[in-house]
Amino acid sequence: MLVFLRTLLFLLFPLSFVQCSEFSPVSIDLASLPSVTSIDLSSPACPPGDYFDSYVSIKWTVIGATTGMNGTATGMNGTIAIESTPADIVVPSVNSEGELSFSYNRDAVDTDPPPTEAGVIIKVLPEAIKEIYVSMGEVASVSGLTSLTELEVSTFAAVMVNLPSEAALLDVEVSSNGKATIITNGTNVAANVETFSTLKVKGNVFSGFVGTNSKLIVEGSVEAVEASTLGKVITLSCDGVDGSYGGSCEVDENVKVDIIQEDTKTLKGDSSVCLKSSSQRKFWINLFVSIASVTAMCFFVFDSI
């Protein structure tokens, strides 16, 4: 219970952004890891021996590219390159299913004074990554991925995605106070936005659901979207939106969705909570999502009486 309460306190802190350019390649041999097909950007796991702690928060940048940071071929069988500041602040790992995740490096975070800002840049082949998962208050920017088909943003996380024209379809799920901005170049987007979350799309949404005090803001066309339980769609035309149980749609002929300055920065400050393993982190995330969903539904019921 103490872990859960401390996690909740962290999640309520506002996000902040800082900028710096001193990135260096991680020292781990990336070529020894399996190929990557998905990325988990929930808070990094604790260093070995720790079950719970708080360290500097990281800004994550994922870029589709055919060359590494120095213009040469990428490492890890030619599919990935990773740089960070401070140097080696995280240790990457890849499981048997090809999911890339991270843990904090004790030598980099337990310094005197401790780091106050951090960033990780991940370069992957444009066609390599199919899924990205971001949660627990993390902030990420994603660009240049042609094969990205699934994006999940939850638990106070914030993500900006800039898709190339080769990307055909993206299924986006934003929940539990998550925020996401998607800039498309012809990509069709399926949207599921729930529990006090916001999804902004520059492009077309061909299907979706918006509920529980959430918003879907679209600069483009909207088709087959249901707004329910105080969910709201803001777009150029409401012809493709069905409202129920307090869901609504608002026509805004001047609606604009753009990349803001914070989205392009590569460092982040404040603090981030770590748990021992990815399975534990996902357990607490799922528990928090369940509690938040039930609480939100109670608010809706009482407000409707």
PDB file of C-alpha atoms in Angstrom:
ATOM      1  CA  MET A   1       0.000   0.000   0.000  1.00  0.00           C
ATOM      2  CA  LEU A   2       2.850   2.406   0.787  1.00  0.00           C
ATOM      3  CA  VAL A   3       4.358   1.785  -2.638  1.00  0.00           C
ATOM      4  CA  PHE A   4       1.031   2.453  -4.275  1.00  0.00           C
ATOM      5  CA  LEU A   5       0.454   5.706  -2.374  1.00  0.00           C
ATOM      6  CA  ARG A   6       3.923   6.985  -3.186  1.00  0.00           C
ATOM      7  CA  THR A   7       3.392   6.109  -6.824  1.00  0.00           C
ATOM      8  CA  LEU A   8       0.139   8.060  -6.854  1.00  0.00           C
ATOM      9  CA  LEU A   9       1.876  11.089  -5.323  1.00  0.00           C
ATOM     10  CA  PHE A  10       4.486  10.999  -8.049  1.00  0.00           C
ATOM     11  CA  LEU A  11       1.879  10.781 -10.769  1.00  0.00           C
ATOM     12  CA  LEU A  12       0.231  13.962  -9.526  1.00  0.00           C
ATOM     13  CA  PHE A  13       3.406  16.047  -9.973  1.00  0.00           C
ATOM     14  CA  PRO A  14       3.386  18.315 -13.065  1.00  0.00           C
ATOM     15  CA  LEU A  15       5.664  17.457 -15.981  1.00  0.00           C
ATOM     16  CA  SER A  16       8.602  19.706 -16.814  1.00  0.00           C
ATOM     17  CA  PHE A  17      10.966  19.897 -19.755  1.00  0.00           C
ATOM     18  CA  VAL A  18      14.596  20.899 -20.191  1.00  0.00           C
ATOM     19  CA  GLN A  19      17.016  20.864 -23.109  1.00  0.00           C
ATOM     20  CA  CYS A  20      20.595  19.663 -23.608  1.00  0.00           C
ATOM     21  CA  SER A  21      22.616  18.022 -26.393  1.00  0.00           C
ATOM     22  CA  GLU A  22      25.418  16.061 -24.686  1.00  0.00           C
ATOM     23  CA  PHE A  23      24.357  12.531 -25.574  1.00  0.00           C
ATOM     24  CA  SER A  24      26.692   9.541 -25.705  1.00  0.00           C
ATOM     25  CA  PRO A  25      26.167   5.925 -26.844  1.00  0.00           C
ATOM     26  CA  VAL A  26      25.294   3.407 -24.142  1.00  0.00           C
ATOM     27  CA  SER A  27      28.221   1.165 -23.308  1.00  0.00           C
ATOM     28  CA  ILE A  28      26.288  -2.120 -23.419  1.00  0.00           C
ATOM     29  CA  ASP A  29      26.908  -4.294 -26.484  1.00  0.00           C
ATOM     30  CA  LEU A  30      23.623  -3.852 -28.371  1.00  0.00           C
ATOM     31  CA  ALA A  31      24.645  -6.479 -30.924  1.00  0.00           C
ATOM     32  CA  SER A  32      24.288  -9.126 -28.198  1.00  0.00           C
ATOM     33  CA  LEU A  33      20.557  -8.418 -27.768  1.00  0.00           C
ATOM     34  CA  PRO A  34      17.696  -9.878 -29.821  1.00  0.00           C
ATOM     35  CA  SER A  35      16.050  -7.796 -32.533  1.00  0.00           C
ATOM     36  CA  VAL A  36      13.499  -5.249 -31.308  1.00  0.00           C
ATOM     37  CA  THR A  37       9.884  -5.147 -32.508  1.00  0.00           C
ATOM     38  CA  SER A  38       8.239  -3.198 -29.644  1.00  0.00           C
ATOM     39  CA  ILE A  39       9.269  -0.658 -26.997  1.00  0.00           C
ATOM     40  CA  ASP A  40       8.090  -0.361 -23.378  1.00  0.00           C
ATOM     41  CA  LEU A  41       8.599   3.200 -22.126  1.00  0.00           C
ATOM     42  CA  SER A  42       6.991   2.869 -18.723  1.00  0.00           C
ATOM     43  CA  SER A  43       9.204   4.092 -15.890  1.00  0.00           C
ATOM     44  CA  PRO A  44      12.560   2.254 -15.949  1.00  0.00           C
ATOM     45  CA  ALA A  45      12.917  -0.619 -13.518  1.00  0.00           C
ATOM     46  CA  CYS A  46      14.952  -0.061 -10.350  1.00  0.00           C
ATOM     47  CA  PRO A  47      18.653  -0.970 -10.255  1.00  0.00           C
ATOM     48  CA  PRO A  48      19.374  -4.522  -9.035  1.00  0.00           C
ATOM     49  CA  GLY A  49      18.613  -4.888  -5.341  1.00  0.00           C
ATOM     50  CA  ASP A  50      16.040  -2.086  -5.175  1.00  0.00           C
ATOM     51  CA  TYR A  51      12.306  -2.704  -5.022  1.00  0.00           C
ATOM     52  CA  PHE A  52      11.131   0.911  -4.996  1.00  0.00           C
ATOM     53  CA  ASP A  53      12.833   4.304  -5.295  1.00  0.00           C
ATOM     54  CA  SER A  54      12.696   7.673  -7.046  1.00  0.00           C
ATOM     55  CA  TYR A  55      15.214   8.896  -9.619  1.00  0.00           C
ATOM     56  CA  VAL A  56      15.461  11.633 -12.241  1.00  0.00           C
ATOM     57  CA  SER A  57      12.769  11.409 -14.915  1.00  0.00           C
ATOM     58  CA  ILE A  58      13.783  10.760 -18.539  1.00  0.00           C
ATOM     59  CA  LYS A  59      12.578  12.258 -21.827  1.00  0.00           C
ATOM     60  CA  TRP A  60      12.359   9.482 -24.426  1.00  0.00           C
ATOM     61  CA  THR A  61      12.944  10.151 -28.120  1.00  0.00           C
ATOM     62  CA  VAL A  62      12.334   7.374 -30.665  1.00  0.00           C
ATOM     63  CA  ILE A  63      13.460   7.996 -34.243  1.00  0.00           C
ATOM     64  CA  GLY A  64      13.141   5.873 -37.351  1.00  0.00           C
ATOM     65  CA  ALA A  65      16.527   6.036 -39.097  1.00  0.00           C
ATOM     66  CA  THR A  66      18.860   3.961 -41.235  1.00  0.00           C
ATOM     67  CA  THR A  67      22.048   5.257 -39.603  1.00  0.00           C
ATOM     68  CA  GLY A  68      23.297   5.525 -36.030  1.00  0.00           C
ATOM     69  CA  MET A  69      24.007   8.642 -34.008  1.00  0.00           C
ATOM     70  CA  ASN A  70      27.333   9.260 -35.756  1.00  0.00           C
ATOM     71  CA  GLY A  71      26.071   8.522 -39.258  1.00  0.00           C
ATOM     72  CA  THR A  72      27.369   4.945 -39.337  1.00  0.00           C
ATOM     73  CA  ALA A  73      25.314   1.741 -39.415  1.00  0.00           C
ATOM     74  CA  THR A  74      23.351   1.120 -36.231  1.00  0.00           C
ATOM     75  CA  GLY A  75      24.348  -1.502 -33.703  1.00  0.00           C
ATOM     76  CA  MET A  76      22.422  -4.586 -32.547  1.00  0.00           C
ATOM     77  CA  ASN A  77      22.424  -6.452 -35.840  1.00  0.00           C
ATOM     78  CA  GLY A  78      21.877  -3.203 -37.707  1.00  0.00           C
ATOM     79  CA  THR A  79      18.494  -2.442 -36.146  1.00  0.00           C
ATOM     80  CA  ILE A  80      19.065  -0.072 -33.208  1.00  0.00           C
ATOM     81  CA  ALA A  81      21.293   2.572 -31.605  1.00  0.00           C
ATOM     82  CA  ILE A  82      20.814   4.172 -28.166  1.00  0.00           C
ATOM     83  CA  GLU A  83      22.318   7.333 -26.662  1.00  0.00           C
ATOM     84  CA  SER A  84      21.682   8.922 -23.288  1.00  0.00           C
ATOM     85  CA  THR A  85      22.523  11.813 -21.040  1.00  0.00           C
ATOM     86  CA  PRO A  86      23.836  11.412 -18.410  1.00  0.00           C
ATOM     87  CA  ALA A  87      25.942   8.653 -19.946  1.00  0.00           C
ATOM     88  CA  ASP A  88      24.585   5.151 -19.345  1.00  0.00           C
ATOM     89  CA  ILE A  89      21.725   6.355 -17.140  1.00  0.00           C
ATOM     90  CA  VAL A  90      19.718   3.329 -18.262  1.00  0.00           C
ATOM     91  CA  VAL A  91      20.486  -0.277 -19.144  1.00  0.00           C
ATOM     92  CA  PRO A  92      18.500  -1.615 -22.144  1.00  0.00           C
ATOM     93  CA  SER A  93      17.222  -5.170 -22.334  1.00  0.00           C
ATOM     94  CA  VAL A  94      15.144  -7.130 -24.847  1.00  0.00           C
ATOM     95  CA  ASN A  95      12.927 -10.073 -23.926  1.00  0.00           C
ATOM     96  CA  SER A  96      12.186 -13.162 -25.989  1.00  0.00           C
ATOM     97  CA  GLU A  97       9.244 -11.426 -27.662  1.00  0.00           C
ATOM     98  CA  GLY A  98      11.405  -8.578 -28.940  1.00  0.00           C
ATOM     99  CA  GLU A  99      10.238  -5.943 -26.438  1.00  0.00           C
ATOM    100  CA  LEU A 100      12.846  -3.321 -25.535  1.00  0.00           C
ATOM    101  CA  SER A 101      12.681  -1.990 -21.967  1.00  0.00           C
ATOM    102  CA  PHE A 102      15.016  -0.203 -19.572  1.00  0.00           C
ATOM    103  CA  SER A 103      16.257  -0.197 -15.995  1.00  0.00           C
ATOM    104  CA  TYR A 104      18.106   2.546 -14.144  1.00  0.00           C
ATOM    105  CA  ASN A 105      21.890   2.243 -13.912  1.00  0.00           C
ATOM    106  CA  ARG A 106      22.866   2.740 -10.257  1.00  0.00           C
ATOM    107  CA  ASP A 107      26.287   4.187 -11.121  1.00  0.00           C
ATOM    108  CA  ALA A 108      24.616   6.951 -13.152  1.00  0.00           C
ATOM    109  CA  VAL A 109      21.716   7.853 -10.837  1.00  0.00           C
ATOM    110  CA  ASP A 110      23.331   7.452  -7.395  1.00  0.00           C
ATOM    111  CA  THR A 111      25.769  10.330  -7.875  1.00  0.00           C
ATOM    112  CA  ASP A 112      26.507  13.355  -5.684  1.00  0.00           C
ATOM    113  CA  PRO A 113      24.841  15.562  -6.688  1.00  0.00           C
ATOM    114  CA  PRO A 114      22.291  13.366  -8.465  1.00  0.00           C
ATOM    115  CA  PRO A 115      21.370  14.247 -12.059  1.00  0.00           C
ATOM    116  CA  THR A 116      18.555  16.768 -12.402  1.00  0.00           C
ATOM    117  CA  GLU A 117      17.710  16.119 -16.062  1.00  0.00           C
ATOM    118  CA  ALA A 118      17.964  13.159 -18.395  1.00  0.00           C
ATOM    119  CA  GLY A 119      17.174  11.959 -21.882  1.00  0.00           C
ATOM    120  CA  VAL A 120      17.417   8.822 -24.011  1.00  0.00           C
ATOM    121  CA  ILE A 121      17.431   8.779 -27.815  1.00  0.00           C
ATOM    122  CA  ILE A 122      16.526   5.470 -29.472  1.00  0.00           C
ATOM    123  CA  LYS A 123      17.195   5.073 -33.197  1.00  0.00           C
ATOM    124  CA  VAL A 124      15.611   2.101 -34.923  1.00  0.00           C
ATOM    125  CA  LEU A 125      15.071   1.013 -38.495  1.00  0.00           C
ATOM    126  CA  PRO A 126      11.834   2.673 -39.709  1.00  0.00           C
ATOM    127  CA  GLU A 127      10.145  -0.681 -40.410  1.00  0.00           C
ATOM    128  CA  ALA A 128      11.321  -2.439 -37.216  1.00  0.00           C
ATOM    129  CA  ILE A 129       8.899  -1.220 -34.518  1.00  0.00           C
ATOM    130  CA  LYS A 130       5.234  -2.232 -34.477  1.00  0.00           C
ATOM    131  CA  GLU A 131       4.169  -1.354 -30.889  1.00  0.00           C
ATOM    132  CA  ILE A 132       5.082   1.345 -28.362  1.00  0.00           C
ATOM    133  CA  TYR A 133       3.799   1.429 -24.777  1.00  0.00           C
ATOM    134  CA  VAL A 134       4.204   4.572 -22.616  1.00  0.00           C
ATOM    135  CA  SER A 135       2.936   4.983 -19.037  1.00  0.00           C
ATOM    136  CA  MET A 136       3.632   6.068 -15.446  1.00  0.00           C
ATOM    137  CA  GLY A 137       4.083   9.774 -16.229  1.00  0.00           C
ATOM    138  CA  GLU A 138       6.777   9.233 -18.870  1.00  0.00           C
ATOM    139  CA  VAL A 139       7.108  11.665 -21.799  1.00  0.00           C
ATOM    140  CA  ALA A 140       8.085  10.518 -25.299  1.00  0.00           C
ATOM    141  CA  SER A 141       8.467  11.807 -28.848  1.00  0.00           C
ATOM    142  CA  VAL A 142       8.223   9.358 -31.749  1.00  0.00           C
ATOM    143  CA  SER A 143       8.926  10.012 -35.425  1.00  0.00           C
ATOM    144  CA  GLY A 144       9.782   8.276 -38.682  1.00  0.00           C
ATOM    145  CA  LEU A 145       8.348   4.810 -37.927  1.00  0.00           C
ATOM    146  CA  THR A 146       6.707   3.335 -41.019  1.00  0.00           C
ATOM    147  CA  SER A 147       5.452   0.076 -39.443  1.00  0.00           C
ATOM    148  CA  LEU A 148       4.111   1.401 -36.125  1.00  0.00           C
ATOM    149  CA  THR A 149       0.587  -0.023 -35.825  1.00  0.00           C
ATOM    150  CA  GLU A 150      -0.161   0.152 -32.060  1.00  0.00           C
ATOM    151  CA  LEU A 151       0.391   2.949 -29.542  1.00  0.00           C
ATOM    152  CA  GLU A 152      -0.747   2.690 -25.910  1.00  0.00           C
ATOM    153  CA  VAL A 153      -0.501   5.716 -23.611  1.00  0.00           C
ATOM    154  CA  SER A 154      -1.680   5.551 -19.995  1.00  0.00           C
ATOM    155  CA  THR A 155      -1.315   6.768 -16.419  1.00  0.00           C
ATOM    156  CA  PHE A 156      -0.349  10.438 -16.874  1.00  0.00           C
ATOM    157  CA  ALA A 157       2.048   9.746 -19.777  1.00  0.00           C
ATOM    158  CA  ALA A 158       2.386  12.189 -22.691  1.00  0.00           C
ATOM    159  CA  VAL A 159       3.407  11.247 -26.249  1.00  0.00           C
ATOM    160  CA  MET A 160       3.890  13.054 -29.552  1.00  0.00           C
ATOM    161  CA  VAL A 161       3.982  10.942 -32.737  1.00  0.00           C
ATOM    162  CA  ASN A 162       4.923  12.242 -36.193  1.00  0.00           C
ATOM    163  CA  LEU A 163       4.155   9.554 -38.767  1.00  0.00           C
ATOM    164  CA  PRO A 164       5.721   9.329 -42.250  1.00  0.00           C
ATOM    165  CA  SER A 165       3.527   8.913 -45.316  1.00  0.00           C
ATOM    166  CA  GLU A 166       4.460   5.199 -45.543  1.00  0.00           C
ATOM    167  CA  ALA A 167       2.610   4.434 -42.287  1.00  0.00           C
ATOM    168  CA  ALA A 168      -0.795   3.020 -43.278  1.00  0.00           C
ATOM    169  CA  LEU A 169      -2.681   2.403 -40.012  1.00  0.00           C
ATOM    170  CA  LEU A 170      -2.250   3.275 -36.339  1.00  0.00           C
ATOM    171  CA  ASP A 171      -4.384   1.931 -33.509  1.00  0.00           C
ATOM    172  CA  VAL A 172      -4.134   4.372 -30.571  1.00  0.00           C
ATOM    173  CA  GLU A 173      -5.327   3.749 -27.010  1.00  0.00           C
ATOM    174  CA  VAL A 174      -5.069   6.600 -24.487  1.00  0.00           C
ATOM    175  CA  SER A 175      -6.312   6.103 -20.906  1.00  0.00           C
ATOM    176  CA  SER A 176      -6.002   7.209 -17.275  1.00  0.00           C
ATOM    177  CA  ASN A 177      -5.043  10.863 -17.782  1.00  0.00           C
ATOM    178  CA  GLY A 178      -2.824  10.052 -20.742  1.00  0.00           C
ATOM    179  CA  LYS A 179      -2.160  12.611 -23.475  1.00  0.00           C
ATOM    180  CA  ALA A 180      -1.150  11.988 -27.072  1.00  0.00           C
ATOM    181  CA  THR A 181      -0.714  14.082 -30.208  1.00  0.00           C
ATOM    182  CA  ILE A 182      -0.595  12.274 -33.555  1.00  0.00           C
ATOM    183  CA  ILE A 183       0.575  14.051 -36.724  1.00  0.00           C
ATOM    184  CA  THR A 184      -0.241  11.912 -39.760  1.00  0.00           C
ATOM    185  CA  ASN A 185       0.654  12.134 -43.413  1.00  0.00           C
ATOM    186  CA  GLY A 186      -2.202  10.041 -44.743  1.00  0.00           C
ATOM    187  CA  THR A 187      -2.221   7.411 -41.996  1.00  0.00           C
ATOM    188  CA  ASN A 188      -5.654   6.153 -40.919  1.00  0.00           C
ATOM    189  CA  VAL A 189      -6.091   6.322 -37.136  1.00  0.00           C
ATOM    190  CA  ALA A 190      -8.338   4.192 -34.921  1.00  0.00           C
ATOM    191  CA  ALA A 191      -8.799   5.912 -31.556  1.00  0.00           C
ATOM    192  CA  ASN A 192      -9.834   4.683 -28.110  1.00  0.00           C
ATOM    193  CA  VAL A 193      -9.732   7.469 -25.498  1.00  0.00           C
ATOM    194  CA  GLU A 194     -10.926   6.882 -21.930  1.00  0.00           C
ATOM    195  CA  THR A 195     -10.672   8.037 -18.300  1.00  0.00           C
ATOM    196  CA  PHE A 196      -9.835  11.755 -18.319  1.00  0.00           C
ATOM    197  CA  SER A 197      -7.490  11.492 -21.310  1.00  0.00           C
ATOM    198  CA  THR A 198      -6.881  13.584 -24.431  1.00  0.00           C
ATOM    199  CA  LEU A 199      -5.962  12.517 -27.958  1.00  0.00           C
ATOM    200  CA  LYS A 200      -5.213  15.082 -30.665  1.00  0.00           C
ATOM    201  CA  VAL A 201      -4.976  13.963 -34.294  1.00  0.00           C
ATOM    202  CA  LYS A 202      -3.908  15.894 -37.353  1.00  0.00           C
ATOM    203  CA  GLY A 203      -5.341  13.598 -39.997  1.00  0.00           C
ATOM    204  CA  ASN A 204      -8.268  11.227 -40.339  1.00  0.00           C
ATOM    205  CA  VAL A 205      -9.882   9.035 -37.683  1.00  0.00           C
ATOM    206  CA  PHE A 206     -11.854   6.180 -39.240  1.00  0.00           C
ATOM    207  CA  SER A 207     -13.178   4.547 -36.058  1.00  0.00           C
ATOM    208  CA  GLY A 208     -13.060   4.914 -32.304  1.00  0.00           C
ATOM    209  CA  PHE A 209     -14.544   5.488 -28.876  1.00  0.00           C
ATOM    210  CA  VAL A 210     -14.302   8.453 -26.491  1.00  0.00           C
ATOM    211  CA  GLY A 211     -15.567   8.094 -22.928  1.00  0.00           C
ATOM    212  CA  THR A 212     -15.283   8.998 -19.244  1.00  0.00           C
ATOM    213  CA  ASN A 213     -14.543  12.722 -19.439  1.00  0.00           C
ATOM    214  CA  SER A 214     -12.040  12.330 -22.268  1.00  0.00           C
ATOM    215  CA  LYS A 215     -11.493  14.346 -25.453  1.00  0.00           C
ATOM    216  CA  LEU A 216     -10.710  13.491 -29.049  1.00  0.00           C
ATOM    217  CA  ILE A 217      -9.616  16.559 -31.032  1.00  0.00           C
ATOM    218  CA  VAL A 218      -9.273  16.014 -34.784  1.00  0.00           C
ATOM    219  CA  GLU A 219      -8.057  18.312 -37.538  1.00  0.00           C
ATOM    220  CA  GLY A 220      -9.415  16.113 -40.305  1.00  0.00           C
ATOM    221  CA  SER A 221     -12.323  13.768 -40.958  1.00  0.00           C
ATOM    222  CA  VAL A 222     -14.025  11.580 -38.349  1.00  0.00           C
ATOM    223  CA  GLU A 223     -15.988   8.410 -39.088  1.00  0.00           C
ATOM    224  CA  ALA A 224     -17.644   5.749 -36.897  1.00  0.00           C
ATOM    225  CA  VAL A 225     -16.678   7.302 -33.553  1.00  0.00           C
ATOM    226  CA  GLU A 226     -18.860   6.863 -30.451  1.00  0.00           C
ATOM    227  CA  ALA A 227     -18.762   9.491 -27.698  1.00  0.00           C
ATOM    228  CA  SER A 228     -20.139   8.262 -24.374  1.00  0.00           C
ATOM    229  CA  THR A 229     -20.012   8.922 -20.608  1.00  0.00           C
ATOM    230  CA  LEU A 230     -19.122  12.639 -20.939  1.00  0.00           C
ATOM    231  CA  GLY A 231     -16.603  11.933 -23.687  1.00  0.00           C
ATOM    232  CA  LYS A 232     -16.285  14.725 -26.248  1.00  0.00           C
ATOM    233  CA  VAL A 233     -15.159  14.985 -29.871  1.00  0.00           C
ATOM    234  CA  ILE A 234     -14.011  18.324 -31.290  1.00  0.00           C
ATOM    235  CA  THR A 235     -13.570  18.355 -35.050  1.00  0.00           C
ATOM    236  CA  LEU A 236     -14.513  19.970 -38.376  1.00  0.00           C
ATOM    237  CA  SER A 237     -17.773  17.997 -38.775  1.00  0.00           C
ATOM    238  CA  CYS A 238     -19.817  15.831 -36.404  1.00  0.00           C
ATOM    239  CA  ASP A 239     -21.457  13.720 -39.136  1.00  0.00           C
ATOM    240  CA  GLY A 240     -19.339  10.689 -38.194  1.00  0.00           C
ATOM    241  CA  VAL A 241     -19.904  10.903 -34.425  1.00  0.00           C
ATOM    242  CA  ASP A 242     -22.626   9.172 -32.375  1.00  0.00           C
ATOM    243  CA  GLY A 243     -23.256  10.480 -28.850  1.00  0.00           C
ATOM    244  CA  SER A 244     -24.749   8.584 -25.904  1.00  0.00           C
ATOM    245  CA  TYR A 245     -24.865   8.794 -22.087  1.00  0.00           C
ATOM    246  CA  GLY A 246     -23.647  12.371 -22.019  1.00  0.00           C
ATOM    247  CA  GLY A 247     -21.163  12.025 -24.876  1.00  0.00           C
ATOM    248  CA  SER A 248     -21.039  14.929 -27.320  1.00  0.00           C
ATOM    249  CA  CYS A 249     -19.463  16.403 -30.416  1.00  0.00           C
ATOM    250  CA  GLU A 250     -18.505  20.028 -31.074  1.00  0.00           C
ATOM    251  CA  VAL A 251     -17.884  21.511 -34.515  1.00  0.00           C
ATOM    252  CA  ASP A 252     -14.854  23.800 -34.637  1.00  0.00           C
ATOM    253  CA  GLU A 253     -14.003  25.038 -38.120  1.00  0.00           C
ATOM    254  CA  ASN A 254     -10.746  26.498 -36.784  1.00  0.00           C
ATOM    255  CA  VAL A 255      -9.517  23.406 -34.970  1.00  0.00           C
ATOM    256  CA  LYS A 256      -5.732  23.011 -35.224  1.00  0.00           C
ATOM    257  CA  VAL A 257      -3.420  20.222 -34.090  1.00  0.00           C
ATOM    258  CA  ASP A 258       0.289  21.069 -34.148  1.00  0.00           C
ATOM    259  CA  ILE A 259       3.595  20.032 -32.623  1.00  0.00           C
ATOM    260  CA  ILE A 260       4.459  22.318 -29.726  1.00  0.00           C
ATOM    261  CA  GLN A 261       7.936  23.298 -28.540  1.00  0.00           C
ATOM    262  CA  GLU A 262       7.980  20.857 -25.614  1.00  0.00           C
ATOM    263  CA  ASP A 263       7.488  17.945 -28.016  1.00  0.00           C
ATOM    264  CA  THR A 264      10.847  18.571 -29.707  1.00  0.00           C
ATOM    265  CA  LYS A 265      12.962  18.762 -26.560  1.00  0.00           C
ATOM    266  CA  THR A 266      15.221  15.869 -25.653  1.00  0.00           C
ATOM    267  CA  LEU A 267      15.583  16.213 -21.876  1.00  0.00           C
ATOM    268  CA  LYS A 268      13.255  16.125 -18.902  1.00  0.00           C
ATOM    269  CA  GLY A 269      13.653  16.870 -15.204  1.00  0.00           C
ATOM    270  CA  ASP A 270      11.755  16.179 -11.922  1.00  0.00           C
ATOM    271  CA  SER A 271      11.492  12.655 -10.518  1.00  0.00           C
ATOM    272  CA  SER A 272      10.322   9.242 -11.633  1.00  0.00           C
ATOM    273  CA  VAL A 273       9.257   6.262  -9.519  1.00  0.00           C
ATOM    274  CA  CYS A 274      10.872   2.900 -10.231  1.00  0.00           C
ATOM    275  CA  LEU A 275       9.701  -0.585  -9.280  1.00  0.00           C
ATOM    276  CA  LYS A 276      11.744  -3.777  -9.308  1.00  0.00           C
ATOM    277  CA  SER A 277      10.493  -5.379 -12.520  1.00  0.00           C
ATOM    278  CA  SER A 278       8.352  -4.704 -15.566  1.00  0.00           C
ATOM    279  CA  SER A 279       5.750  -7.208 -14.346  1.00  0.00           C
ATOM    280  CA  GLN A 280       5.412  -5.340 -11.036  1.00  0.00           C
ATOM    281  CA  ARG A 281       5.212  -1.994 -12.837  1.00  0.00           C
ATOM    282  CA  LYS A 282       2.454  -3.265 -15.100  1.00  0.00           C
ATOM    283  CA  PHE A 283       0.605  -4.715 -12.100  1.00  0.00           C
ATOM    284  CA  TRP A 284       0.529  -1.319 -10.373  1.00  0.00           C
ATOM    285  CA  ILE A 285      -0.354   0.433 -13.628  1.00  0.00           C
ATOM    286  CA  ASN A 286      -3.282  -1.919 -14.230  1.00  0.00           C
ATOM    287  CA  LEU A 287      -4.407  -1.548 -10.602  1.00  0.00           C
ATOM    288  CA  PHE A 288      -4.281   2.240 -10.866  1.00  0.00           C
ATOM    289  CA  VAL A 289      -6.179   2.181 -14.172  1.00  0.00           C
ATOM    290  CA  SER A 290      -8.880  -0.026 -12.624  1.00  0.00           C
ATOM    291  CA  ILE A 291      -9.279   2.244  -9.568  1.00  0.00           C
ATOM    292  CA  ALA A 292      -9.321   5.369 -11.741  1.00  0.00           C
ATOM    293  CA  SER A 293     -11.954   3.858 -14.028  1.00  0.00           C
ATOM    294  CA  VAL A 294     -14.224   2.853 -11.132  1.00  0.00           C
ATOM    295  CA  THR A 295     -13.785   6.270  -9.475  1.00  0.00           C
ATOM    296  CA  ALA A 296     -14.579   8.075 -12.711  1.00  0.00           C
ATOM    297  CA  MET A 297     -17.685   5.967 -13.211  1.00  0.00           C
ATOM    298  CA  CYS A 298     -18.832   6.763  -9.650  1.00  0.00           C
ATOM    299  CA  PHE A 299     -18.397  10.485 -10.345  1.00  0.00           C
ATOM    300  CA  PHE A 300     -20.493  10.113 -13.485  1.00  0.00           C
ATOM    301  CA  VAL A 301     -23.246   8.184 -11.714  1.00  0.00           C
ATOM    302  CA  PHE A 302     -23.537  10.637  -8.820  1.00  0.00           C
ATOM    303  CA  ASP A 303     -23.401  13.597 -11.179  1.00  0.00           C
ATOM    304  CA  SER A 304     -26.242  12.103 -13.200  1.00  0.00           C
ATOM    305  CA  ILE A 305     -28.554  11.497 -10.236  1.00  0.00           C
TER     306      ILE A 305
END
